Coordinates of C-alpha atoms in Angstrom, one line a residue:
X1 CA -42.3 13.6 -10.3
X2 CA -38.4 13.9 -10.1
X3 CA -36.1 11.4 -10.9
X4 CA -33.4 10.3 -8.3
X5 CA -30.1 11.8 -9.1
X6 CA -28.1 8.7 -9.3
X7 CA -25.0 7.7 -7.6
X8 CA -21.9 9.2 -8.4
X9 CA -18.9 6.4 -8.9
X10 CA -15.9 8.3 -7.6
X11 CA -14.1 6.1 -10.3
X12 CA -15.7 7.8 -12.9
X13 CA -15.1 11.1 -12.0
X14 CA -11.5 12.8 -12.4
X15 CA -9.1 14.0 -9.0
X16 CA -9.2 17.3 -10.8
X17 CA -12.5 17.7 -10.9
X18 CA -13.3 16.2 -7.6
X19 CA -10.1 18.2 -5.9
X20 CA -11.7 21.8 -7.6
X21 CA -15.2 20.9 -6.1
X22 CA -14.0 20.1 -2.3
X23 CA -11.8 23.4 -2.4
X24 CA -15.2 25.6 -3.8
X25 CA -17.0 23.9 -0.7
X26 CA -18.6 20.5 -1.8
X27 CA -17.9 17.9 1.1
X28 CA -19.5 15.3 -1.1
X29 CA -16.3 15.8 -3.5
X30 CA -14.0 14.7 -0.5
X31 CA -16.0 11.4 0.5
X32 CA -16.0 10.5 -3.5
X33 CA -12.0 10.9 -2.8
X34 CA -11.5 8.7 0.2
X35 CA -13.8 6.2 -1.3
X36 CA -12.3 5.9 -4.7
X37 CA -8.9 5.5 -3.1
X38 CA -9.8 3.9 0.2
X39 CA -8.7 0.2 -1.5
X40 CA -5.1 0.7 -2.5
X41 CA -4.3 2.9 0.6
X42 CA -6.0 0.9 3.2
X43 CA -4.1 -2.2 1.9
X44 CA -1.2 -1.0 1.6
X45 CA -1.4 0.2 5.3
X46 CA -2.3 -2.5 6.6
X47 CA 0.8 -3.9 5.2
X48 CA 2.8 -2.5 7.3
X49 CA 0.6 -2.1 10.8
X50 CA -0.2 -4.2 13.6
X51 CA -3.9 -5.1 12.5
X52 CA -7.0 -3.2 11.1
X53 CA -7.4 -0.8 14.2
X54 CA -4.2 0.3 13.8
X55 CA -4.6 0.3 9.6
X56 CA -7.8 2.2 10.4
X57 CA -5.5 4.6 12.7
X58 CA -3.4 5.8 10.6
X59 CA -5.6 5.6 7.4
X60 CA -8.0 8.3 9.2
X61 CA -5.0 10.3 9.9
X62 CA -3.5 10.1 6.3
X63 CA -6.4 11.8 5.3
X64 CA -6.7 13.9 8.2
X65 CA -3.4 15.7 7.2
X66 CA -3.8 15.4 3.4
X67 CA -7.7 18.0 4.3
X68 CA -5.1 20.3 6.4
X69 CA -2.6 20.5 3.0
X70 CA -5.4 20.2 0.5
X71 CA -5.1 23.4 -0.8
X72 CA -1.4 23.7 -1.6
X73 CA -1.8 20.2 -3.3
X74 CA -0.4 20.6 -7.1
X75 CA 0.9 17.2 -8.1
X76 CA -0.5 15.2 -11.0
X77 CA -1.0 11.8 -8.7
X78 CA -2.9 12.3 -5.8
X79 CA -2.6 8.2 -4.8
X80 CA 1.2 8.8 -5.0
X81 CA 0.8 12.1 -2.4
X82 CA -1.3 10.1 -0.7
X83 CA 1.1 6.7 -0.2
X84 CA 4.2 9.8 0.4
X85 CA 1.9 11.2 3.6
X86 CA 1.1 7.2 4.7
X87 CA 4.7 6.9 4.5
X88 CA 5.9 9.4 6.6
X89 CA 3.1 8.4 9.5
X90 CA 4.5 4.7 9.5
X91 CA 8.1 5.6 9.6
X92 CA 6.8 7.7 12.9
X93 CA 5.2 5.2 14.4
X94 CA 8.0 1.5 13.2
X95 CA 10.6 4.0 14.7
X96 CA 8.4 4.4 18.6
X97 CA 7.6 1.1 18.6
X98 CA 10.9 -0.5 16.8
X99 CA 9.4 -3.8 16.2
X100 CA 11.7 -7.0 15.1
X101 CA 10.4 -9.2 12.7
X102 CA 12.2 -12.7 11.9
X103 CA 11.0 -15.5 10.1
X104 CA 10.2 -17.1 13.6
X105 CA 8.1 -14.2 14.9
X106 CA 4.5 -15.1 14.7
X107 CA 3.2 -13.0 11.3
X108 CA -0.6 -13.5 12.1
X109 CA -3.4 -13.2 14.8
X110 CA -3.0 -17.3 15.3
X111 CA 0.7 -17.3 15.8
X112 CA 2.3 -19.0 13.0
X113 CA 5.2 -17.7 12.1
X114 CA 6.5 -17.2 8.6
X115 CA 9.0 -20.0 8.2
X116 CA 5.5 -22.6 9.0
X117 CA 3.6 -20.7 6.5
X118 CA 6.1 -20.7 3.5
X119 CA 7.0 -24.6 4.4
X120 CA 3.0 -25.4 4.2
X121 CA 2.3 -27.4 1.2
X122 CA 2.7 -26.2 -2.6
X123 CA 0.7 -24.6 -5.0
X124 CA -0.9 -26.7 -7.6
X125 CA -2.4 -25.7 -10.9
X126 CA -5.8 -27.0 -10.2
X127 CA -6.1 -25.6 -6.0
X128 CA -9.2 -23.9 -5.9
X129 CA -7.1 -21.4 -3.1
X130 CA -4.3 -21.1 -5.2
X131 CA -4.5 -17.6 -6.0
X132 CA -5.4 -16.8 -2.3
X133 CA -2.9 -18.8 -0.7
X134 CA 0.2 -17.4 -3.0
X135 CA -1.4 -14.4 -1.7
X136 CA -0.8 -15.3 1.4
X137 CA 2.7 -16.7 1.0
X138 CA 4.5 -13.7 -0.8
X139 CA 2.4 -11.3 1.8
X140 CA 4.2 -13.5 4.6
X141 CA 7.4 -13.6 2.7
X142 CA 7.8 -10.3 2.6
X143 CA 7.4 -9.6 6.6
X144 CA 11.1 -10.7 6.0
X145 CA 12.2 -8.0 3.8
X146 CA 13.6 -4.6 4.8
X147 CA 11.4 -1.9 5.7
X148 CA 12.3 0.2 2.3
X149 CA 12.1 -3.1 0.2
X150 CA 9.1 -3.9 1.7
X151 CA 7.4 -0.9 0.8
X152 CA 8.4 -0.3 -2.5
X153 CA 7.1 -3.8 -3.2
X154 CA 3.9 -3.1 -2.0
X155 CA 3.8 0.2 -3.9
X156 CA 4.4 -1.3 -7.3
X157 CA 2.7 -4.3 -6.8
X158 CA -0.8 -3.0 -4.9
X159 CA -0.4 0.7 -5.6
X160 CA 0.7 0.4 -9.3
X161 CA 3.0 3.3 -8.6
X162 CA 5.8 3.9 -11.2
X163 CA 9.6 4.1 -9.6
X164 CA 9.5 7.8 -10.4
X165 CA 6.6 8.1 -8.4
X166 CA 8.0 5.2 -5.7
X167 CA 11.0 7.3 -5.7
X168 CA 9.1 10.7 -4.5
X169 CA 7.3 8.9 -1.9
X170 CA 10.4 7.2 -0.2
X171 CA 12.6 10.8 -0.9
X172 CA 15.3 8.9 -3.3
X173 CA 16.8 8.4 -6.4
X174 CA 14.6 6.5 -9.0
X175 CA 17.9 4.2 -9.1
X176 CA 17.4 3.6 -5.5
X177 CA 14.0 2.4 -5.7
X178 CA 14.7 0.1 -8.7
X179 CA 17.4 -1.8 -6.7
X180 CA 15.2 -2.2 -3.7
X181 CA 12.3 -4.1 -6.0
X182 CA 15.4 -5.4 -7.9
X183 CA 16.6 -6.8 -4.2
X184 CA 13.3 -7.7 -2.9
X185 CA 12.4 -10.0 -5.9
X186 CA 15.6 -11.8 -5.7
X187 CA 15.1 -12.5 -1.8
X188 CA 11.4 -13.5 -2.4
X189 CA 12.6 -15.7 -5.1
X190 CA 15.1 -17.4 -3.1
X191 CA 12.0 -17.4 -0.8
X192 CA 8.8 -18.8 -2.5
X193 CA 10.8 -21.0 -5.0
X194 CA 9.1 -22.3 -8.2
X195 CA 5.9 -20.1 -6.9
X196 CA 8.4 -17.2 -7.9
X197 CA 7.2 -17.4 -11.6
X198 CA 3.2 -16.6 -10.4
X199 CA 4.5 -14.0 -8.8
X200 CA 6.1 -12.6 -12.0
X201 CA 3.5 -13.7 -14.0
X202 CA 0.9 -11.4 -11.6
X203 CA 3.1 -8.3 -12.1

């Protein structure tokens, strides 16, 4: 009697590998691909899109366009190539729909705006929700930021991305990208207050 083949963890497996095997023909290779990076790039799409249907949108068509380019791929960070081709499919679509986002403009699906959620009440060391209502505060704190600040937070601090890498994605110079974080932190700072230091603390 054989023994099931167990199941492959994409995690465990390198892109190089997994890239060489979809190229010779092995769809399986591919799925291991979107599923191994399906957490840092969904999230970070959804950062910036209207909810999950639209997340799920352009998330399908990431990957739609990375298969169509797949074979003249040759960089060493395929999350990073990734996040560049995301990038370029949310500047498309922010620049059709031009949207305006203030700190009275209702940030979630049961319109309160971001001003009510970063007044709500403070963290304490011993909440339960702490962790998950920081969350909540810098991720409505930052619907505040500009577009390019916004995004190179979210790259460093979801996609682990280094500013070289931040820097290929958003097409500038690595000094660029370092005064946009540089700029972002000091306007979240100013925004979230002694709940500045988790924040720091987390990266």
């Amino acid at each position: 009697m054989n023994a099931e083949k167990p199941e492959t963890n994409p995690m465990d497996v390198d892109d190089v590998q997994l890239l060489a095997d979809y190229r010779n023909g092995n769809a399986e290779a591919l799925g291991l691909l979107v599923e191994k990076y399906k957490s840092p790039l969904f999230g970070f799409i959804y950062k910036f899109s209207e909810g999950h249907e639209d997340a799920d949108e352009v998330f399908q068509e990431v990957w739609v366009r990375a298969i169509k380019n797949m074979n003249r791929y040759r960089q060493k960070n395929l999350l990073s190539w990734l996040f560049r081709i995301a990038h370029n499919l949310m500047i498309d679509r922010i620049r059709r729909r031009k949207p305006t986002v203030s700190y009275d403009t209702p940030a979630t699906d049961d319109g309160v705006a971001v001003s009510d959620q970063l007044a709500s009440s403070r963290l304490g060391p011993d909440s339960e929700s702490g962790g998950r209502d920081l969350g909540l505060r810098i991720e409505a704190a930052t619907q505040n930021l500009p577009l390019e600040q916004r995004e190179v937070f979210w790259l460093r601090m979801q996609g682990g991305l280094s500013f070289k890498e931040i820097a290929k994605v958003q097409k500038c110079s690595i000094n660029t990208a370092l005064a946009r974080m540089q700029y972002a932190l000091s306007k979240l700072r100013n925004d979230l207050g002694d709940e500045y230091r988790e924040l720091q603390e987390a990266g």
